[in-house]
PDB file of C-alpha atoms in Angstrom:
ATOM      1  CA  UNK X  25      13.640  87.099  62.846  1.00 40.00           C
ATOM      2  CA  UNK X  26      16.427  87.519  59.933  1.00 43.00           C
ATOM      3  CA  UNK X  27      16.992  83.790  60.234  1.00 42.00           C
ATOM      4  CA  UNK X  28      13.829  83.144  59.998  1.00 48.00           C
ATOM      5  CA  UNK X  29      13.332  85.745  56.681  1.00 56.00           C
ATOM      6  CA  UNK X  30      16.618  83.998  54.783  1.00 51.00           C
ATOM      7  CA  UNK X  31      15.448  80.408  55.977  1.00 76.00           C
ATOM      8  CA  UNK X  32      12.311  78.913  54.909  1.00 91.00           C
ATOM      9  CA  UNK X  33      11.044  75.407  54.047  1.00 95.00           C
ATOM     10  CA  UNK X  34      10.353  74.619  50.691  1.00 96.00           C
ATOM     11  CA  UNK X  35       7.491  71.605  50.187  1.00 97.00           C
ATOM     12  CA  UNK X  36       7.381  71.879  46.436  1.00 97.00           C
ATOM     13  CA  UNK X  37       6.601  68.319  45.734  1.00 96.00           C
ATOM     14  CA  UNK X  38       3.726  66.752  47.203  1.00 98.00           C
ATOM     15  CA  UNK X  39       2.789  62.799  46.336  1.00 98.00           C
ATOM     16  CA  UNK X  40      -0.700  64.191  45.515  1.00 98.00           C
ATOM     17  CA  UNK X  41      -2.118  67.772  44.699  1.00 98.00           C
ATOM     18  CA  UNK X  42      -5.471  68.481  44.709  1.00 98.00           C
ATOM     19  CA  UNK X  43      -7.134  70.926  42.191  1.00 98.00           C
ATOM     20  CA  UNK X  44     -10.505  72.416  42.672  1.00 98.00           C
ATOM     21  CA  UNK X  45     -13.221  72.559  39.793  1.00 98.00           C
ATOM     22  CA  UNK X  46     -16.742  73.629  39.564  1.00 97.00           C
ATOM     23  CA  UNK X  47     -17.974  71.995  36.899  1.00 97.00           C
ATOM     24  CA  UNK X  48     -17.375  68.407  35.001  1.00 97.00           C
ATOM     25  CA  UNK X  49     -18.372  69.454  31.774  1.00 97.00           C
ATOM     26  CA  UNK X  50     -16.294  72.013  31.700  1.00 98.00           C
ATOM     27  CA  UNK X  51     -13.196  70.311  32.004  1.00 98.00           C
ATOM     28  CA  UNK X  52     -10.756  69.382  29.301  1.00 97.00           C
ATOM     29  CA  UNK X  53      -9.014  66.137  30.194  1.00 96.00           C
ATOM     30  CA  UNK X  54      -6.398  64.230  27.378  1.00 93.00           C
ATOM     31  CA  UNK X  55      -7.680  60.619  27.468  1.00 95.00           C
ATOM     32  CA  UNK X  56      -4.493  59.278  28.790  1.00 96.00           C
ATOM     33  CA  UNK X  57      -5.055  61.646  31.980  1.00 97.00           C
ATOM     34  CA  UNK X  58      -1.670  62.829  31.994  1.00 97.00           C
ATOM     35  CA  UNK X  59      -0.589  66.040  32.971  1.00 98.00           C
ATOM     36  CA  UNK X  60       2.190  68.234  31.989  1.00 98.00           C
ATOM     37  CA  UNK X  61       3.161  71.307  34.555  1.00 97.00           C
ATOM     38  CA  UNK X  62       1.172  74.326  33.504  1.00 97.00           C
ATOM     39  CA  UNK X  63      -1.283  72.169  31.575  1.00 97.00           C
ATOM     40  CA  UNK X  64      -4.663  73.744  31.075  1.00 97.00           C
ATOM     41  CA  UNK X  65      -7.620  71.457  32.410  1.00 98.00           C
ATOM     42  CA  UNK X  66     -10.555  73.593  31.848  1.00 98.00           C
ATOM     43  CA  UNK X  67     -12.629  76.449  33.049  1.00 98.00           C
ATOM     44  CA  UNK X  68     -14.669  76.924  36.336  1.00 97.00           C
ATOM     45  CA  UNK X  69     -18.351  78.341  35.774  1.00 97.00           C
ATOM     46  CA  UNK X  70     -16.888  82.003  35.877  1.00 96.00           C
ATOM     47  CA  UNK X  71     -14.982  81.106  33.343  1.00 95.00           C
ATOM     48  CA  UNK X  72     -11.877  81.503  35.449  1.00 96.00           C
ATOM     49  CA  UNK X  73      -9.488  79.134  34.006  1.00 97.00           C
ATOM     50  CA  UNK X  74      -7.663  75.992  35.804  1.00 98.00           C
ATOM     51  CA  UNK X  75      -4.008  74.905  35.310  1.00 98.00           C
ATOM     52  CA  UNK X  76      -2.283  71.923  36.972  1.00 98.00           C
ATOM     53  CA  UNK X  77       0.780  73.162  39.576  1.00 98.00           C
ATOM     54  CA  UNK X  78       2.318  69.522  38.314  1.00 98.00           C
ATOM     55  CA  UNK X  79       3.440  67.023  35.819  1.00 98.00           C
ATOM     56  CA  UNK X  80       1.752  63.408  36.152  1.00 98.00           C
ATOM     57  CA  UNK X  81      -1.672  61.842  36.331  1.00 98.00           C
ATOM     58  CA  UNK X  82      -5.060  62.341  37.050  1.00 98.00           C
ATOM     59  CA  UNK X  83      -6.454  59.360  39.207  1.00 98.00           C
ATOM     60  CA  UNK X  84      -9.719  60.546  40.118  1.00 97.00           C
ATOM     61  CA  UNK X  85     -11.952  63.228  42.164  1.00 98.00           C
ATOM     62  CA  UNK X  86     -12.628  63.760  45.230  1.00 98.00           C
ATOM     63  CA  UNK X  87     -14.442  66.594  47.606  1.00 98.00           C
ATOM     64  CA  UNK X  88     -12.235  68.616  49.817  1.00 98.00           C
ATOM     65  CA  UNK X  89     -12.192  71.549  51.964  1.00 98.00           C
ATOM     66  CA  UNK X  90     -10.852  75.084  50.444  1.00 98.00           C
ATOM     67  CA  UNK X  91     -10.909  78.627  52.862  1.00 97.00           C
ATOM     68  CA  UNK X  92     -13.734  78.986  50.145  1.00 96.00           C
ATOM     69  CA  UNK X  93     -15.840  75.607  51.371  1.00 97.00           C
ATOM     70  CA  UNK X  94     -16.078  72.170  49.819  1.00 98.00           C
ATOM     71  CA  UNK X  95     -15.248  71.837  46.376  1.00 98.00           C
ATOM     72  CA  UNK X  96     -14.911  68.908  43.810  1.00 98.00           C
ATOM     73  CA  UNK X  97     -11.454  68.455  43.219  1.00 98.00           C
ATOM     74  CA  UNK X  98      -9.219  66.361  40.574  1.00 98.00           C
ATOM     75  CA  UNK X  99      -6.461  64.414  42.257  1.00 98.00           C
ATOM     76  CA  UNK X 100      -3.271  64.273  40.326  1.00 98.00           C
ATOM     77  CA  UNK X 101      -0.356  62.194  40.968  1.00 98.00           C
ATOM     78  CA  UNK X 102       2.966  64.100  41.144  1.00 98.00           C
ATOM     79  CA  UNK X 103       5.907  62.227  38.915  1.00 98.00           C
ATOM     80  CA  UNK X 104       7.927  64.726  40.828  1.00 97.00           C
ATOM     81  CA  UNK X 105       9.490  65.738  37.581  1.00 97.00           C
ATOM     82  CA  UNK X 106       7.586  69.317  37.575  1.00 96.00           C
ATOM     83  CA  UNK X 107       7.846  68.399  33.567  1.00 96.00           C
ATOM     84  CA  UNK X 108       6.902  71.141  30.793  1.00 95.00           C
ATOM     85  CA  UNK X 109       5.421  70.355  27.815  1.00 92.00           C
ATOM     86  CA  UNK X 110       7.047  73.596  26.063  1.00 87.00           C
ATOM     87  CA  UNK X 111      10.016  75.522  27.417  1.00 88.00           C
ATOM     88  CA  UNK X 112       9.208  79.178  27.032  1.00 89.00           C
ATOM     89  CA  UNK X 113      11.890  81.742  26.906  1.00 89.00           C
ATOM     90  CA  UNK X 114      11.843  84.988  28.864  1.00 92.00           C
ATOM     91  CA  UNK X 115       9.821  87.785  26.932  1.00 91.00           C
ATOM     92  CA  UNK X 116      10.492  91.280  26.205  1.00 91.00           C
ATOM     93  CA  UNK X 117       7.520  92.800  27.600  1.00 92.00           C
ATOM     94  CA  UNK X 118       8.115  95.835  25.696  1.00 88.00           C
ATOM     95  CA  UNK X 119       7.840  94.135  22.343  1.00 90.00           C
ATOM     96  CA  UNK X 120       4.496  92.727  23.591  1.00 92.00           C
ATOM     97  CA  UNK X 121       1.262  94.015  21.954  1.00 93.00           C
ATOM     98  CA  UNK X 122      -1.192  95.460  24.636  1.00 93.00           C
ATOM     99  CA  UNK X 123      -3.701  93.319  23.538  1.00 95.00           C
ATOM    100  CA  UNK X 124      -1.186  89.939  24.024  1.00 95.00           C
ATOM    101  CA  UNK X 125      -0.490  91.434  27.646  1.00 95.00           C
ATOM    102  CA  UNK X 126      -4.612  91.145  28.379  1.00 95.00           C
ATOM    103  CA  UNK X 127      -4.749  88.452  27.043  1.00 96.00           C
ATOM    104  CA  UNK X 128      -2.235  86.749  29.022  1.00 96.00           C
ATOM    105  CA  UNK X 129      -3.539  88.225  31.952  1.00 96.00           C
ATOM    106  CA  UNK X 130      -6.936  86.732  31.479  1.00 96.00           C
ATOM    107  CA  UNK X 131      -5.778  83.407  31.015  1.00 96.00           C
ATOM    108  CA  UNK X 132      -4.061  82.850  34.127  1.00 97.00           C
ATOM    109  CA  UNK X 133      -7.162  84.958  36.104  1.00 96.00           C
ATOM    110  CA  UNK X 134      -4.602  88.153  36.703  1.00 97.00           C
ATOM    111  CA  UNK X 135      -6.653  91.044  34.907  1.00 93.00           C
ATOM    112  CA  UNK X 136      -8.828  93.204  36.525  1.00 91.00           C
ATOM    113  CA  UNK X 137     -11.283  96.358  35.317  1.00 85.00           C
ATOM    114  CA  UNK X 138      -9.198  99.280  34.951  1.00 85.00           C
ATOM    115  CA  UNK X 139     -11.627 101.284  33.886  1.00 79.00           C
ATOM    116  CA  UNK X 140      -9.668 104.116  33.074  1.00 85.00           C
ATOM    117  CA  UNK X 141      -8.313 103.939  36.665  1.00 92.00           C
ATOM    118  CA  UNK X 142      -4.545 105.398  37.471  1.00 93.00           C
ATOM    119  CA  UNK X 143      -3.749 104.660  41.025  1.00 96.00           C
ATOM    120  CA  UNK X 144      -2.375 101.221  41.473  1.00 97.00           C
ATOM    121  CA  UNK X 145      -1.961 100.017  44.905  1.00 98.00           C
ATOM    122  CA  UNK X 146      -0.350  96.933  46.088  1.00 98.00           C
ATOM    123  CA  UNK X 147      -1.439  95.525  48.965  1.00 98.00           C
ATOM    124  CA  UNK X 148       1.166  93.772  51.688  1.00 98.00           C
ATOM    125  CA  UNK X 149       0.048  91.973  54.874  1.00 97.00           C
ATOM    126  CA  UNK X 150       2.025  91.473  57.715  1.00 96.00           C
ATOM    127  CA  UNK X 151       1.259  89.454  61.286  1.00 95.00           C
ATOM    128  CA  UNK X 152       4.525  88.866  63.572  1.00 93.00           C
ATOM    129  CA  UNK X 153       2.942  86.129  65.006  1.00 92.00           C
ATOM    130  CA  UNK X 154       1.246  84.679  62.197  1.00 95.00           C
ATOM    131  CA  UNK X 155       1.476  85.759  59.104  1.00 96.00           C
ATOM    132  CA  UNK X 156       4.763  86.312  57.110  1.00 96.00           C
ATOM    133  CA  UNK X 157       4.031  85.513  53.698  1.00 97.00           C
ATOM    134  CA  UNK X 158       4.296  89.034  52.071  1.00 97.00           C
ATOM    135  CA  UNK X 159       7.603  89.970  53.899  1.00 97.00           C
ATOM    136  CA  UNK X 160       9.634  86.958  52.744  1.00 96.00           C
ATOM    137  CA  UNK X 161       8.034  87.590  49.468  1.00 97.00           C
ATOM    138  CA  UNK X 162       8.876  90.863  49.419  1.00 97.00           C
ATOM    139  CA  UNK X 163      12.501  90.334  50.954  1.00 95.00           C
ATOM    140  CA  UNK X 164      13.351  87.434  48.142  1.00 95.00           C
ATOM    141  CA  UNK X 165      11.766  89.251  45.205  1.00 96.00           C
ATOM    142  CA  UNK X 166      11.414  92.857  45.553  1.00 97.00           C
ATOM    143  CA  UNK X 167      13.494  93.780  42.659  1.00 97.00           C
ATOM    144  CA  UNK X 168      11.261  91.700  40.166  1.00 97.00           C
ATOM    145  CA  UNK X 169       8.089  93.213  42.150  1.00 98.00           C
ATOM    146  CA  UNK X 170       9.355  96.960  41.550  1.00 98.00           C
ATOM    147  CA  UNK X 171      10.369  96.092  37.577  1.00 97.00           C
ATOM    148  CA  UNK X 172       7.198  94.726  37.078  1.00 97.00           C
ATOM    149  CA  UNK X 173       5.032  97.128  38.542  1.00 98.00           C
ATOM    150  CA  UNK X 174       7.525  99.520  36.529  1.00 97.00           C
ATOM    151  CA  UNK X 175       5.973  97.419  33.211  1.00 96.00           C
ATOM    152  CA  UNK X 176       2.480  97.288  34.130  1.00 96.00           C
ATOM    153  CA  UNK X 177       1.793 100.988  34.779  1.00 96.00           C
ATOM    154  CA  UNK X 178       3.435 102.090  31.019  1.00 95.00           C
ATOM    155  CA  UNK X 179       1.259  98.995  29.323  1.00 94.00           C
ATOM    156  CA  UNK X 180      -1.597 100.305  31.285  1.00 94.00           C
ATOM    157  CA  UNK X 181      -1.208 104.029  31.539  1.00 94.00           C
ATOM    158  CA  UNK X 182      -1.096 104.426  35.404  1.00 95.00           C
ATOM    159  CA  UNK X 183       0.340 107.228  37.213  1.00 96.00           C
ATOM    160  CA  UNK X 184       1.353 106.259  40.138  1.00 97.00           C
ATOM    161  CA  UNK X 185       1.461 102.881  42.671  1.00 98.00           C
ATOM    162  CA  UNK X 186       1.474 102.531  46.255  1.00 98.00           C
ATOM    163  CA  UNK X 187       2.650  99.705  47.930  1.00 98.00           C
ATOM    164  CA  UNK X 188       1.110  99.130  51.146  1.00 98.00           C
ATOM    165  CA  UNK X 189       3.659  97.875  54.014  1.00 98.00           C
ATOM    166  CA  UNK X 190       2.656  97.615  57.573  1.00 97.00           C
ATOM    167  CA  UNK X 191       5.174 100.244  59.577  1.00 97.00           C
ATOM    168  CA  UNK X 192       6.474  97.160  61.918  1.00 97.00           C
ATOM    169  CA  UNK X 193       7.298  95.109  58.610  1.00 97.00           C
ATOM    170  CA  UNK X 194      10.792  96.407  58.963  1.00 96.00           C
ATOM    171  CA  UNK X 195      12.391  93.695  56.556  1.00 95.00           C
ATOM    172  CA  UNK X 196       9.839  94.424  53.707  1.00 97.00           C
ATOM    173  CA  UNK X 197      10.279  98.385  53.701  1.00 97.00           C
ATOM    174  CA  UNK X 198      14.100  97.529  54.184  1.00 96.00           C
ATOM    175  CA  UNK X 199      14.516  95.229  50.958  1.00 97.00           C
ATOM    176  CA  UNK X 200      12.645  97.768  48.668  1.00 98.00           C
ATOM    177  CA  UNK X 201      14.660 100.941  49.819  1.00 96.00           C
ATOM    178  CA  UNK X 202      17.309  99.364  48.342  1.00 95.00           C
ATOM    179  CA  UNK X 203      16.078  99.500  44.967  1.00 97.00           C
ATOM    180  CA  UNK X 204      12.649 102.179  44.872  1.00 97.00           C
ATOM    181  CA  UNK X 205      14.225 105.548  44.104  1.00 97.00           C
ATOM    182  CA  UNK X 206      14.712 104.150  40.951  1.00 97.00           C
ATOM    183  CA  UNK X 207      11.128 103.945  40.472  1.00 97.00           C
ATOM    184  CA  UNK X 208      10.057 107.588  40.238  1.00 95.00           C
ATOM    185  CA  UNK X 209       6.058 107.020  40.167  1.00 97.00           C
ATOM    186  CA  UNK X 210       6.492 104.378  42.924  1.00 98.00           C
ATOM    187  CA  UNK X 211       5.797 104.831  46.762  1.00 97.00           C
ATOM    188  CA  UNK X 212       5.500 103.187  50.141  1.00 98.00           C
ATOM    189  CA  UNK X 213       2.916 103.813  52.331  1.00 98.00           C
ATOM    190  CA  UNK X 214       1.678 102.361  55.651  1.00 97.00           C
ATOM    191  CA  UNK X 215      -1.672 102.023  55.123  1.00 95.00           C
ATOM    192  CA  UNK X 216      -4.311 101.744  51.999  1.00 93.00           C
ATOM    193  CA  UNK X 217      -7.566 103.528  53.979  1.00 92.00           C
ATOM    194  CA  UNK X 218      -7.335 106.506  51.404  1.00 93.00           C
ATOM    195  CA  UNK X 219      -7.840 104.430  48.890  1.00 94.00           C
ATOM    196  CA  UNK X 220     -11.002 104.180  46.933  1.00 90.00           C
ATOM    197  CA  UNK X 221     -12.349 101.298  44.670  1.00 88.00           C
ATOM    198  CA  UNK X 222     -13.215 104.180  42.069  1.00 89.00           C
ATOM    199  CA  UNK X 223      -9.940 105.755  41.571  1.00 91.00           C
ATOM    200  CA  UNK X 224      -7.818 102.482  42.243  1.00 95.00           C
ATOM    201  CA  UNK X 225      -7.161  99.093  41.016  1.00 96.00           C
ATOM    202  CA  UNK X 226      -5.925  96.719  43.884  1.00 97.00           C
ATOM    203  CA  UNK X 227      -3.088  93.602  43.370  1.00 97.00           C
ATOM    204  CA  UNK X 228      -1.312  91.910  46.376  1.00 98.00           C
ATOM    205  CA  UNK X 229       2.064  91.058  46.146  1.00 98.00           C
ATOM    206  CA  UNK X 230       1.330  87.873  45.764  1.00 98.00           C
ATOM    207  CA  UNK X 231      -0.566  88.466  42.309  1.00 98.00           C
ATOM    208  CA  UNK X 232       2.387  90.692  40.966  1.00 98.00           C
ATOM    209  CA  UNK X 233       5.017  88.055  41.293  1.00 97.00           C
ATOM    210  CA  UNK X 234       2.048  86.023  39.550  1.00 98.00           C
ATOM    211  CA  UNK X 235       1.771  88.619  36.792  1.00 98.00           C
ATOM    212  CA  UNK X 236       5.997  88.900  36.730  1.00 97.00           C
ATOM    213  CA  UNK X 237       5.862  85.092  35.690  1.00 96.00           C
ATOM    214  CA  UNK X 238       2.709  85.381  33.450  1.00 97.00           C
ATOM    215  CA  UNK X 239       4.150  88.108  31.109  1.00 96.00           C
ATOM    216  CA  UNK X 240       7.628  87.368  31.110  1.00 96.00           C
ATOM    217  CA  UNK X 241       7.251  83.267  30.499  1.00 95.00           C
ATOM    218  CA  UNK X 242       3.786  82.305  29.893  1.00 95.00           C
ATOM    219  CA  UNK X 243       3.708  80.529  33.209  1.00 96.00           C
ATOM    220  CA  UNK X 244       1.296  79.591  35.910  1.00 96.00           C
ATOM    221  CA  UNK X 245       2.767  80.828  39.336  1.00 97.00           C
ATOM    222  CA  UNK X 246       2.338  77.446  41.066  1.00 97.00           C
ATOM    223  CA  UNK X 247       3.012  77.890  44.458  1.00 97.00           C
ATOM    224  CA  UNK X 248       2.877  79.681  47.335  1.00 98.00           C
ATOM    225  CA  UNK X 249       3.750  80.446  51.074  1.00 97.00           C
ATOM    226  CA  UNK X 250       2.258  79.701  54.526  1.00 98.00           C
ATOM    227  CA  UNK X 251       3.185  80.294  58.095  1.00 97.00           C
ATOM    228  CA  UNK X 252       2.940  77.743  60.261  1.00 97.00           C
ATOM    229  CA  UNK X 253       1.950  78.719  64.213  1.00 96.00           C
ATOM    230  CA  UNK X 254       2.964  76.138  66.726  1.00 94.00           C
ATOM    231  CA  UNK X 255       5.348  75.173  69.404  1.00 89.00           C
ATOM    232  CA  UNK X 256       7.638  77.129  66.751  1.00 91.00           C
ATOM    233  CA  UNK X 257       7.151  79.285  63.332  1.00 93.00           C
ATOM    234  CA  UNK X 258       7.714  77.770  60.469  1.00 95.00           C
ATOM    235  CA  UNK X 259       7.787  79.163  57.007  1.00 96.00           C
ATOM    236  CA  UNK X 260       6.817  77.261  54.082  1.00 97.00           C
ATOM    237  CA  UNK X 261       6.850  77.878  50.207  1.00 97.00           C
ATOM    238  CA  UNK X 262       4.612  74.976  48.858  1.00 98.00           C
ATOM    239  CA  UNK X 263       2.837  73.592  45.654  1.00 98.00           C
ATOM    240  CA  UNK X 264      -0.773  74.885  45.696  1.00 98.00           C
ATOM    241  CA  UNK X 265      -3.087  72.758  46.133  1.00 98.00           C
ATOM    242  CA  UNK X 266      -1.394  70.737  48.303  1.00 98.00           C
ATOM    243  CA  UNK X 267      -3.158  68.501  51.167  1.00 98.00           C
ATOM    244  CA  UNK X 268      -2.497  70.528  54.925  1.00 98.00           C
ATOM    245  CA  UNK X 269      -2.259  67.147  56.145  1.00 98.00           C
ATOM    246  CA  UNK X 270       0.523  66.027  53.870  1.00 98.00           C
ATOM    247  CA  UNK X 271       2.421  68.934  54.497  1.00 98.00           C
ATOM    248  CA  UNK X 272       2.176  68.675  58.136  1.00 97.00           C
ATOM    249  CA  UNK X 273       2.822  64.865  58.488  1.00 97.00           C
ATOM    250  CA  UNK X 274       5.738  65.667  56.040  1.00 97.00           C
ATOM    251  CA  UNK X 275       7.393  68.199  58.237  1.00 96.00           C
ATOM    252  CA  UNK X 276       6.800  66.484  61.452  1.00 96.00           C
ATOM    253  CA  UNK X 277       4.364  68.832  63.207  1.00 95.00           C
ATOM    254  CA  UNK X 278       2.557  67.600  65.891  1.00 94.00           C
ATOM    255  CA  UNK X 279      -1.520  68.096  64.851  1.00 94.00           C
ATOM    256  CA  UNK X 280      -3.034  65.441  66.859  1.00 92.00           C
ATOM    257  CA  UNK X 281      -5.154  66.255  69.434  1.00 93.00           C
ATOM    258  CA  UNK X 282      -4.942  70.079  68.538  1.00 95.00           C
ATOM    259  CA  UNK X 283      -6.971  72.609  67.446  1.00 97.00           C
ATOM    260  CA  UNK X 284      -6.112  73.750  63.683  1.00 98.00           C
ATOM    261  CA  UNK X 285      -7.180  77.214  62.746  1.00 98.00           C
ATOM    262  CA  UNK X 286      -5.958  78.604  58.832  1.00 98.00           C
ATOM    263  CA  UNK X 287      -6.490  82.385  58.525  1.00 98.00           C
ATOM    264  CA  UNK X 288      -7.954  81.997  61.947  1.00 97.00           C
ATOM    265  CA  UNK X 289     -10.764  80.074  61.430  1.00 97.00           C
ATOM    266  CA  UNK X 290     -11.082  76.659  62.801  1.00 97.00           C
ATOM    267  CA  UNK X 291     -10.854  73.548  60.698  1.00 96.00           C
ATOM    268  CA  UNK X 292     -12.498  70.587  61.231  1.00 91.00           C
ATOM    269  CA  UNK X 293     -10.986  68.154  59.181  1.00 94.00           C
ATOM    270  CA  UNK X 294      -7.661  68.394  58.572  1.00 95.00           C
ATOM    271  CA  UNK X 295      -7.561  64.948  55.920  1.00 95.00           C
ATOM    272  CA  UNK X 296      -9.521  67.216  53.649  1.00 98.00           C
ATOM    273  CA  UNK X 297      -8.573  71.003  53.934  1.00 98.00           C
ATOM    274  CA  UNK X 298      -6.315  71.826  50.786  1.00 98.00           C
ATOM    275  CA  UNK X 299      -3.571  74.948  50.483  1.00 98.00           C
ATOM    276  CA  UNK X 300      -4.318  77.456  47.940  1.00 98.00           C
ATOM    277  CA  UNK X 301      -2.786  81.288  47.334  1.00 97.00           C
ATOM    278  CA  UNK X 302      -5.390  82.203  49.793  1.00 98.00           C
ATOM    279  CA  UNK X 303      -4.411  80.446  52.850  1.00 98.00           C
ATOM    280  CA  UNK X 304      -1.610  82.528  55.007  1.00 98.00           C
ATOM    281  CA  UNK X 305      -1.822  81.203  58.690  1.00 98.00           C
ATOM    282  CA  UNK X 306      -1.643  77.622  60.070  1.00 98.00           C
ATOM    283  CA  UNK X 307      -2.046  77.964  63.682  1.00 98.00           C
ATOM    284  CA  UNK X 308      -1.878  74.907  65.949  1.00 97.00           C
ATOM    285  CA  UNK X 309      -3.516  75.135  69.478  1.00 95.00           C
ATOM    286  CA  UNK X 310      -3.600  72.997  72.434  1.00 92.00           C
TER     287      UNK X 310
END
């Protein structure tokens, strides 16, 4: 398994990605349909707001499959350049008004209803078999995790935060008990069933490494990671919004014939299903 932890596949350039919209009108499209990394392309009808993962051009839209159904979606064309169209540098968060943190966090769909809440629990899944997202996540990047759950809680006035870790997710609990004592107000627990909606705001690890890049650089965290179930596990850290039959076809796993489930439920066209944060598990049955 520590092989496996240190030694994922990275799939961060895709020939096409494929973002999801609601709403036509809402869009906001340069004439010359080209796309810088991070570029903003509109709002959906919650007015939840949509950034392209890539630099290059928009050729079209199509409808494809998301864990959340079918959804129109813009194609872009990857340069494979991942180009900018400002570099930002890294922020002092504590020079930051309150009001510029919100902000930020409501432009890249991050913020959530405090409500005077001061519990903040972070949430960290964990499948053996099947799902190993959060524990390579956490093993890569639990330092910038702890630092900026550190940040949020004195922006937002919480008290304390518990981070969720299955007990058998030995390599997760292991990479933050290197750092946590530092962290007085920060715990790990093994399970989040005490927790109520009332008294707690919820994040998964996932979101704060979204929030980490949000505050700190102004960025859109544009990809994400999947485990792939088959003859072997495979873990991938991929562009969202990439096509699950580009990745697969690009890594050479045999699909064919096969039964493809993604968060365990069954898909049943794999030319059309798209990768987003929310997808976890790729399993591939006879």
């Amino acid at each position: 398994m520590k092989k496996v932890v240190n030694e994922y596949i990275t799939y961060l350039s895709p020939e096409f990605i494929y973002v999801p919209f609601d709403n036509v009108e809402l869009l906001k499209i340069k004439s010359d349909k080209k796309v810088y990394n991070n570029t903003y392309l509109g709002d959906n009808n919650d007015n939840t707001k949509i950034f392209s993962p890539v630099s290059g051009e928009i050729k079209g839209i199509v409808d494809m499959h998301y864990t959340k159904g079918l959804s129109k979606a813009l194609i872009i064309e990857n340069d494979f350049t991942d180009k900018r169209e400002k570099l930002n540098f890294t922020k002092n968060v504590g020079k930051i008004k309150k009001s510029e943190i919100i902000e930020t966090l409501e432009k890249y769909n991050l913020n959530k209803k405090l409500n005077s809440k001061t519990i903040l629990v972070i949430n960290s899944l964990y499948d053996k078999e099947t799902d190993l997202k959060d524990m390579v996540i956490n093993h890569e990047s639990y330092e910038e995790i702890l630092e900026t759950i550190d940040e949020f809680m004195e922006i937002f006035g919480m008290k304390t935060c518990y981070i969720c870790i299955d007990k058998d997710d030995l390599y997760s609990i292991e990479a933050y008990e290197k750092y946590i004592n530092a962290f007085l107000n920060i715990c790990i627990v093994h399970s989040n069933k005490k927790f109520k909606d009332e008294t707690c705001v919820f994040y998964s690890i996932e979101e704060i490494l979204a929030i980490h890049k949000a505050i700190h650089l102004d960025y859109l965290y544009d990809n994400t990671i999947v485990t792939i179930k088959s003859e072997d596990t495979t873990i991938v850290k991929v562009k969202k919004y990439t096509s699950l039959y580009e990745l697969l076809k690009a890594l050479k796993i045999t699909y064919k014939s096969k039964n493809i489930y993604v968060n365990n439920k069954p898909i049943d066209n794999i030319k059309t299903f798209v990768i987003d944060s929310s997808v976890r598990s790729i399993e591939i049955k006879d």
